[in-house]
Amino acid sequence: MIHTMSLMHDDLPFMDNDDLRRGKPTNHKVFGEDVAVLAGDALLAYAFEHMAVATKGVPSERIVRVIGELAKCIGSEGLVAGQVVDICSEGNADVGLDHLEFIHIHKTAALLEGSVVLGAILGGANDQEVEKLRKFARCIGLLFQVVDDILDVTKSSQELGKTAGKDLLADKTTYPKLIGIDKSREFAAKLNREAQEQLAEFDPEKAAPLIALANYIAYRDH
Amino acid sequence: MIHTMSLMHDDLPFMDNDDLRRGKPTNHKVFGEDVAVLAGDALLAYAFEHMAVATKGVPSERIVRVIGELAKCIGSEGLVAGQVVDICSEGNADVGLDHLEFIHIHKTAALLEGSVVLGAILGGANDQEVEKLRKFARCIGLLFQVVDDILDVTKSSQELGKTAGKDLLADKTTYPKLIGIDKSREFAAKLNREAQEQLAEFDPEKAAPLIALANYIAYRDH
């Protein structure tokens, strides 16, 4: 959870440049690691409490199903799996494409998958629709990381609103490092295309916000 | 979660004396604190996944209700609250009876409460029955800690199967320290009596295992 919190802190989209320049300390710096770990446990439990207690106007069968979905996205087949593999890969020069994709699919895409799939189930989507939306979410989750890697080597710190080139400095395995900038851009375009293909059979008006989200992630420049 | 794991390791009833003498290291000693924290997160999520996915033959309304109950027992109104207050009380000489009871009710009794109340709800108990069983569980949870404190000062390490007198050495606030051994024993007897009173209106045959559990906790000598 400590690593996750640091990740979230680094990537929080609503932190402005002033916050970043001030270098706001994370929970574990202010309250100690023990209290930060417990805060993580409490928030994790509270997510489930909230779903169980505060979800109104939805059949209980669906609430039970989304609780199972979210738990799976978090646990040893989801976020935690990605985080553990990431930690264990630090300083390993042999991290290949499959390995990198495993980390991103689990660490970043799993919670995006949860966000999309939970809404679909609560809204009454059928199994086929849920699986299309699951694939959409995995594509944009991976897309987010590929674009992040590209921006780190192509933009200045000022444009990014955070330190540029830090992946290179940290000797981190990234898509540009493994396959070069051009192929990384092609891969990003392919992921965006695949994501949007999943939405083809949905009501275009209802799918519009998801298409906009995919394009926002693909074409963002910071 | 790190503290909780250490606590559970110390208190695991199925560890034999050989294990304790060998001093089996905890998760965070073997795999590092980061992986131990993530293991805690994964197990926490898995508890909810298991309840949502594997509970069969019970109406979904009850499954949603027990998920909300368990989450509350864990989070900032339960286990985590007790653990945080306990951590923040270390080295504080002014810990009084109310303070001590808050820690034990939240740190120890909350999960016992969950165990008892979840079973009651899944089994179809009405609200009044659930509240009686909740009070039963809180009483035996607190009883467990009062007895633990008494044994620490009255038994040898050999009898306990763990180091005796360690509360005194750690200058920990305990019931014997606050009110003396005799009053601690009276308090334990009162808690056992109160616990069993809650069961008076249940079918005696079905209540028998809970009565046996209360007596086991009250009269254990290690």
XYZ file of C-alpha atoms in Angstrom:
444
model
C 0.000 0.000 0.000
C 2.896 2.330 0.673
C 4.107 1.873 -2.900
C 0.602 2.332 -4.216
C 0.210 5.534 -2.287
C 3.478 6.876 -3.659
C 2.373 5.945 -7.168
C -0.945 7.680 -6.708
C 0.768 10.707 -5.238
C 3.090 10.970 -8.258
C 0.308 10.563 -10.743
C -2.593 12.413 -9.130
C -4.026 14.374 -12.064
C -5.563 17.095 -9.892
C -2.298 18.061 -8.208
C -1.145 21.327 -9.730
C 2.440 22.349 -10.410
C 2.596 24.353 -7.206
C 1.777 21.270 -5.155
C 4.448 19.328 -6.981
C 7.068 22.043 -6.559
C 6.266 22.232 -2.867
C 6.726 18.444 -2.794
C 3.782 17.680 -0.520
C 4.846 14.753 1.685
C 2.914 11.470 1.528
C 0.886 9.983 4.373
C 3.729 7.766 5.654
C 6.114 10.730 5.863
C 3.654 12.740 7.971
C 2.105 10.053 10.204
C 4.665 7.224 10.068
C 4.606 3.997 8.102
C 2.533 2.099 10.673
C -0.328 4.597 10.627
C -0.108 4.924 6.819
C -0.459 1.153 6.421
C -3.456 1.167 8.762
C -5.015 4.088 6.859
C -4.694 1.976 3.713
C -6.376 -0.979 5.402
C -9.190 1.219 6.718
C -9.796 2.798 3.288
C -9.739 -0.613 1.616
C -12.338 -1.924 4.063
C -14.353 1.283 3.698
C -14.627 0.809 -0.082
C -16.476 -2.464 0.555
C -18.509 -1.018 3.428
C -19.634 1.827 1.185
C -20.648 -0.519 -1.626
C -22.581 -2.759 0.760
C -24.277 -0.047 2.801
C -24.747 2.896 0.426
C -25.749 1.281 -2.893
C -29.466 1.993 -3.288
C -32.008 1.054 -5.944
C -30.001 -1.893 -7.309
C -30.844 -5.595 -6.851
C -28.654 -7.210 -4.144
C -27.441 -9.853 -6.639
C -25.700 -7.107 -8.607
C -24.173 -5.557 -5.462
C -22.720 -8.932 -4.477
C -21.329 -9.385 -7.998
C -19.616 -5.975 -8.120
C -18.087 -6.522 -4.674
C -16.559 -9.774 -5.967
C -15.326 -7.977 -9.107
C -13.692 -5.108 -7.205
C -12.029 -7.463 -4.711
C -10.536 -9.476 -7.581
C -9.237 -6.298 -9.271
C -7.425 -5.365 -6.021
C -6.067 -8.686 -4.769
C -3.506 -11.287 -5.784
C -4.914 -11.498 -9.328
C -5.053 -7.704 -9.735
C -3.342 -4.578 -8.401
C -1.340 -6.434 -5.732
C 0.023 -8.922 -8.312
C 1.215 -6.030 -10.511
C 2.751 -4.210 -7.579
C 4.624 -7.277 -6.280
C 6.009 -8.124 -9.747
C 7.018 -4.478 -10.172
C 8.859 -4.432 -6.831
C 10.593 -7.724 -7.578
C 11.644 -6.441 -11.037
C 13.507 -3.391 -9.729
C 17.055 -3.413 -11.042
C 16.338 -6.400 -13.321
C 17.710 -5.645 -16.822
C 15.860 -8.621 -18.381
C 12.331 -7.232 -18.115
C 10.752 -7.937 -21.524
C 7.512 -6.818 -23.175
C 5.298 -9.556 -21.662
C 6.672 -8.828 -18.210
C 6.131 -5.070 -18.610
C 2.597 -5.615 -19.909
C 1.802 -7.894 -16.950
C 2.825 -5.138 -14.544
C 0.771 -2.432 -16.283
C -2.296 -4.624 -16.894
C -2.376 -5.480 -13.192
C -1.064 -2.330 -11.564
C -2.862 0.284 -13.638
C -5.466 -1.354 -15.860
C -7.081 -3.572 -13.183
C -8.620 -0.666 -11.243
C -9.713 1.038 -14.482
C -11.308 -2.296 -15.399
C -13.060 -2.302 -12.042
C -14.351 1.255 -12.520
C -15.840 0.457 -15.915
C -17.117 -3.065 -15.233
C -18.718 -2.184 -11.884
C -20.742 0.557 -13.516
C -21.777 -1.773 -16.317
C -22.971 -4.498 -13.935
C -24.807 -2.081 -11.631
C -26.463 -0.552 -14.714
C -27.732 -3.946 -15.842
C -25.358 -4.823 -18.712
C -25.460 -8.422 -19.955
C -22.398 -10.703 -19.817
C -21.317 -9.982 -23.400
C -21.510 -6.224 -22.820
C -19.568 -6.543 -19.564
C -16.752 -8.435 -21.334
C -16.539 -5.839 -24.137
C -16.284 -3.061 -21.554
C -13.692 -5.073 -19.624
C -11.532 -5.265 -22.764
C -12.087 -1.539 -23.422
C -10.845 -0.711 -19.913
C -7.766 -2.960 -20.154
C -6.814 -1.308 -23.449
C -7.074 2.234 -22.109
C -5.279 1.209 -18.892
C -2.308 -0.090 -20.863
C -2.591 2.891 -23.229
C -2.240 5.233 -20.241
C 1.113 3.656 -19.341
C 2.445 3.551 -22.920
C 1.613 7.252 -23.348
C 3.164 8.003 -19.942
C 6.391 6.319 -21.065
C 6.400 8.263 -24.343
C 5.761 11.624 -22.640
C 8.601 10.989 -20.179
C 11.153 10.991 -23.017
C 9.537 13.528 -25.390
C 8.377 16.358 -23.112
C 10.084 18.823 -20.792
C 9.412 18.886 -17.047
C 7.562 22.171 -17.516
C 5.212 20.686 -20.114
C 4.609 17.563 -18.001
C 4.066 19.328 -14.694
C 6.400 16.715 -13.206
C 10.030 15.707 -13.629
C 10.702 14.544 -17.190
C 13.263 11.867 -18.020
C 12.947 10.258 -14.590
C 12.339 6.805 -16.098
C 15.703 6.995 -17.859
C 17.390 8.254 -14.693
C 15.852 5.437 -12.668
C 16.856 2.958 -15.409
C 13.214 1.887 -15.553
C 12.020 -0.492 -18.255
C 9.650 1.402 -20.573
C 8.078 0.919 -23.988
C 10.402 3.436 -25.728
C 13.394 1.654 -24.195
C 12.213 -1.784 -25.347
C 10.786 -1.003 -28.815
C 11.710 2.639 -29.565
C 9.558 5.776 -29.794
C 7.988 5.101 -33.213
C 6.825 1.586 -32.400
C 5.586 2.812 -29.003
C 3.424 5.401 -30.796
C 2.107 2.714 -33.174
C 1.284 0.499 -30.197
C -0.547 3.362 -28.483
C -2.603 4.014 -31.639
C -3.435 0.288 -31.872
C -4.578 0.178 -28.233
C -6.815 3.234 -28.714
C -8.312 1.643 -31.874
C -8.916 -1.687 -30.086
C -10.464 0.098 -27.133
C -12.924 2.008 -29.307
C -13.803 -1.087 -31.379
C -15.254 -2.614 -28.201
C -17.792 0.197 -28.060
C -19.082 -0.200 -31.656
C -22.310 -1.976 -30.734
C -23.326 0.307 -27.887
C -25.676 3.290 -28.229
C -23.278 5.960 -29.666
C -24.650 8.666 -27.398
C -24.047 6.566 -24.286
C -20.612 5.438 -25.517
C -19.468 9.007 -26.287
C -17.953 9.744 -22.826
C -15.913 6.523 -22.963
C -14.647 7.350 -26.468
C -13.718 10.835 -25.250
C -11.849 9.261 -22.303
C -9.840 6.964 -24.604
C -8.916 9.894 -26.867
C -8.021 12.061 -23.880
C -5.614 9.384 -22.638
C -4.182 8.825 -26.129
C -3.652 12.477 -27.064
C -2.824 14.103 -23.726
C 0.477 15.963 -23.707
C 1.091 16.120 -19.962
C -1.282 -4.500 9.043
C 2.321 -5.137 10.066
C 1.405 -4.693 13.725
C -1.661 -6.837 13.335
C 0.362 -9.615 11.809
C 2.851 -9.505 14.641
C -0.001 -9.606 17.136
C -1.571 -12.577 15.427
C 1.763 -14.363 15.317
C 2.241 -13.916 19.067
C -1.216 -15.111 19.879
C -1.846 -17.897 17.364
C -3.366 -20.644 19.503
C -2.263 -23.508 17.219
C 1.438 -22.659 17.402
C 3.125 -25.164 19.661
C 5.978 -24.428 22.061
C 8.550 -25.726 19.586
C 7.460 -23.146 17.024
C 7.667 -20.425 19.631
C 11.110 -21.499 20.838
C 12.343 -21.581 17.251
C 10.976 -18.029 16.937
C 9.478 -18.409 13.455
C 9.968 -15.064 11.695
C 6.946 -13.074 10.549
C 6.069 -12.328 6.921
C 7.777 -8.919 6.874
C 11.061 -10.395 8.173
C 11.118 -13.029 5.404
C 9.741 -11.104 2.412
C 10.303 -7.447 3.368
C 7.846 -4.871 4.665
C 6.612 -3.852 1.204
C 5.582 -7.377 0.222
C 4.117 -8.026 3.697
C 1.934 -4.922 3.410
C 0.767 -6.027 -0.044
C 0.061 -9.542 1.262
C -2.137 -7.917 3.901
C -3.982 -5.893 1.268
C -4.471 -8.968 -0.934
C -5.791 -11.048 1.981
C -8.103 -8.240 3.047
C -9.532 -7.986 -0.486
C -9.743 -11.781 -0.706
C -11.925 -11.948 2.402
C -14.551 -9.846 0.577
C -14.061 -11.700 -2.717
C -14.635 -14.990 -0.913
C -17.798 -13.748 0.778
C -19.182 -12.394 -2.499
C -18.244 -15.313 -4.735
C -18.349 -18.395 -2.523
C -21.394 -17.842 -0.291
C -24.056 -20.245 -1.592
C -27.642 -20.913 -0.586
C -28.130 -17.568 1.181
C -30.264 -14.648 -0.067
C -28.093 -11.877 -1.607
C -29.589 -9.314 0.821
C -27.922 -11.170 3.697
C -24.580 -11.427 1.861
C -24.577 -7.655 1.262
C -25.397 -7.068 4.928
C -22.580 -9.295 6.254
C -20.064 -7.671 3.894
C -21.019 -4.271 5.338
C -20.734 -5.670 8.887
C -17.291 -7.195 8.350
C -15.950 -4.058 6.655
C -17.102 -1.961 9.626
C -15.443 -4.366 12.096
C -12.139 -3.939 10.236
C -12.044 -0.236 9.350
C -11.795 3.073 11.127
C -14.621 2.180 13.534
C -13.154 -1.258 14.303
C -9.809 -3.054 14.298
C -7.898 -0.167 12.693
C -9.234 2.311 15.286
C -8.012 0.049 18.107
C -4.638 -0.477 16.502
C -4.056 3.245 15.873
C -5.013 4.198 19.443
C -2.775 1.388 20.728
C 0.202 2.617 18.670
C -0.363 6.214 19.753
C -0.599 5.154 23.426
C 2.823 3.489 23.528
C 4.870 4.970 26.342
C 1.888 6.968 27.630
C 1.616 6.514 31.396
C -1.870 8.085 31.566
C -3.755 5.264 29.853
C -6.846 4.719 32.001
C -9.549 2.043 32.077
C -11.778 3.614 29.375
C -8.813 4.047 27.083
C -7.662 0.455 27.627
C -11.169 -0.864 27.049
C -11.453 1.150 23.804
C -8.275 -0.502 22.507
C -9.375 -4.041 23.391
C -12.977 -3.614 22.215
C -11.726 -2.425 18.830
C -8.509 -4.380 18.389
C -9.633 -7.751 19.687
C -13.381 -7.811 20.217
C -14.370 -6.270 16.851
C -13.301 -9.264 14.779
C -14.839 -11.671 17.308
C -18.020 -9.616 16.971
C -17.780 -10.007 13.203
C -17.335 -13.768 13.450
C -20.404 -14.186 15.638
C -22.679 -11.588 14.007
C -21.911 -12.678 10.422
C -22.934 -16.224 11.232
C -26.093 -15.020 12.926
C -27.146 -12.869 9.944
C -26.341 -15.548 7.369
C -28.308 -18.049 9.465
C -31.360 -15.775 9.462
C -31.319 -14.281 12.981
C -33.644 -11.327 13.571
C -32.313 -7.891 14.613
C -32.853 -8.468 18.339
C -30.983 -11.795 18.199
C -28.152 -10.207 16.232
C -27.741 -7.474 18.875
C -27.694 -10.012 21.738
C -24.995 -12.010 19.935
C -23.063 -8.801 19.221
C -22.997 -8.031 22.950
C -22.006 -11.649 23.717
C -19.043 -11.354 21.314
C -17.871 -8.002 22.703
C -17.937 -9.417 26.234
C -15.872 -12.489 25.355
C -13.475 -10.357 23.283
C -12.760 -8.103 26.229
C -12.707 -11.151 28.520
C -9.964 -12.663 26.356
C -7.745 -9.623 26.959
C -8.460 -9.362 30.686
C -7.567 -13.064 31.116
C -4.464 -12.575 28.962
C -3.320 -9.753 31.238
C -3.958 -11.868 34.358
C -2.089 -14.910 32.991
C 0.901 -12.732 32.075
C 1.499 -11.914 35.750
C 0.364 -15.179 37.388
C 1.862 -17.909 35.192
C 5.373 -19.027 34.273
C 6.650 -18.902 30.679
C 6.552 -22.717 30.621
C 2.879 -22.812 31.616
C 1.971 -20.086 29.104
C 3.956 -21.473 26.169
C 5.146 -17.912 25.652
C 7.220 -15.416 27.607
C 5.525 -14.510 30.909
C 5.823 -11.067 32.459
C 6.439 -9.381 29.113
C 3.679 -6.816 29.716
C 5.481 -5.664 32.877
C 8.817 -5.567 31.056
C 7.278 -3.520 28.229
C 5.628 -1.247 30.800
C 2.303 -2.001 29.101
C -0.943 -0.815 30.625
C -2.922 -3.863 31.760
C -5.940 -4.601 33.959
C -3.824 -5.974 36.854
C -1.676 -2.831 36.705
C -4.708 -0.505 36.768
C -7.026 -2.300 39.221
C -4.969 -5.181 40.725
C -5.269 -8.951 40.291
C -8.352 -9.506 42.468
C -10.474 -6.855 40.798
C -9.260 -8.058 37.384
C -10.509 -11.553 38.253
C -13.859 -10.104 39.413
C -14.125 -8.146 36.152
C -13.381 -11.300 34.122
C -16.101 -13.208 35.984
C -18.557 -10.357 35.371
C -17.786 -10.307 31.640
C -18.273 -14.079 31.367
C -21.601 -13.780 33.233
C -22.775 -10.914 31.016
C -21.746 -12.801 27.888
C -23.729 -15.882 28.893
C -26.784 -13.838 29.914
C -27.116 -12.763 26.273
C -27.662 -16.392 25.295
C -30.481 -17.074 27.794
C -33.307 -16.903 25.281
C -31.695 -19.013 22.572
C -32.263 -22.775 22.140
C -29.887 -24.198 24.843
C -28.606 -26.918 22.547
C -27.650 -24.405 19.838
C -26.157 -21.973 22.389
C -24.010 -24.696 24.030
C -20.910 -24.189 21.800
C -20.941 -20.431 22.495
C -21.241 -21.040 26.258
C -18.355 -23.508 26.024
C -16.298 -20.902 24.140
C -16.920 -18.244 26.814
C -15.922 -20.680 29.587
C -12.849 -21.777 27.639
C -11.694 -18.166 27.372
C -12.502 -17.455 31.030
C -10.843 -20.544 32.544
C -7.905 -21.166 30.188
C -4.535 -21.313 31.951
C -2.253 -20.678 28.973
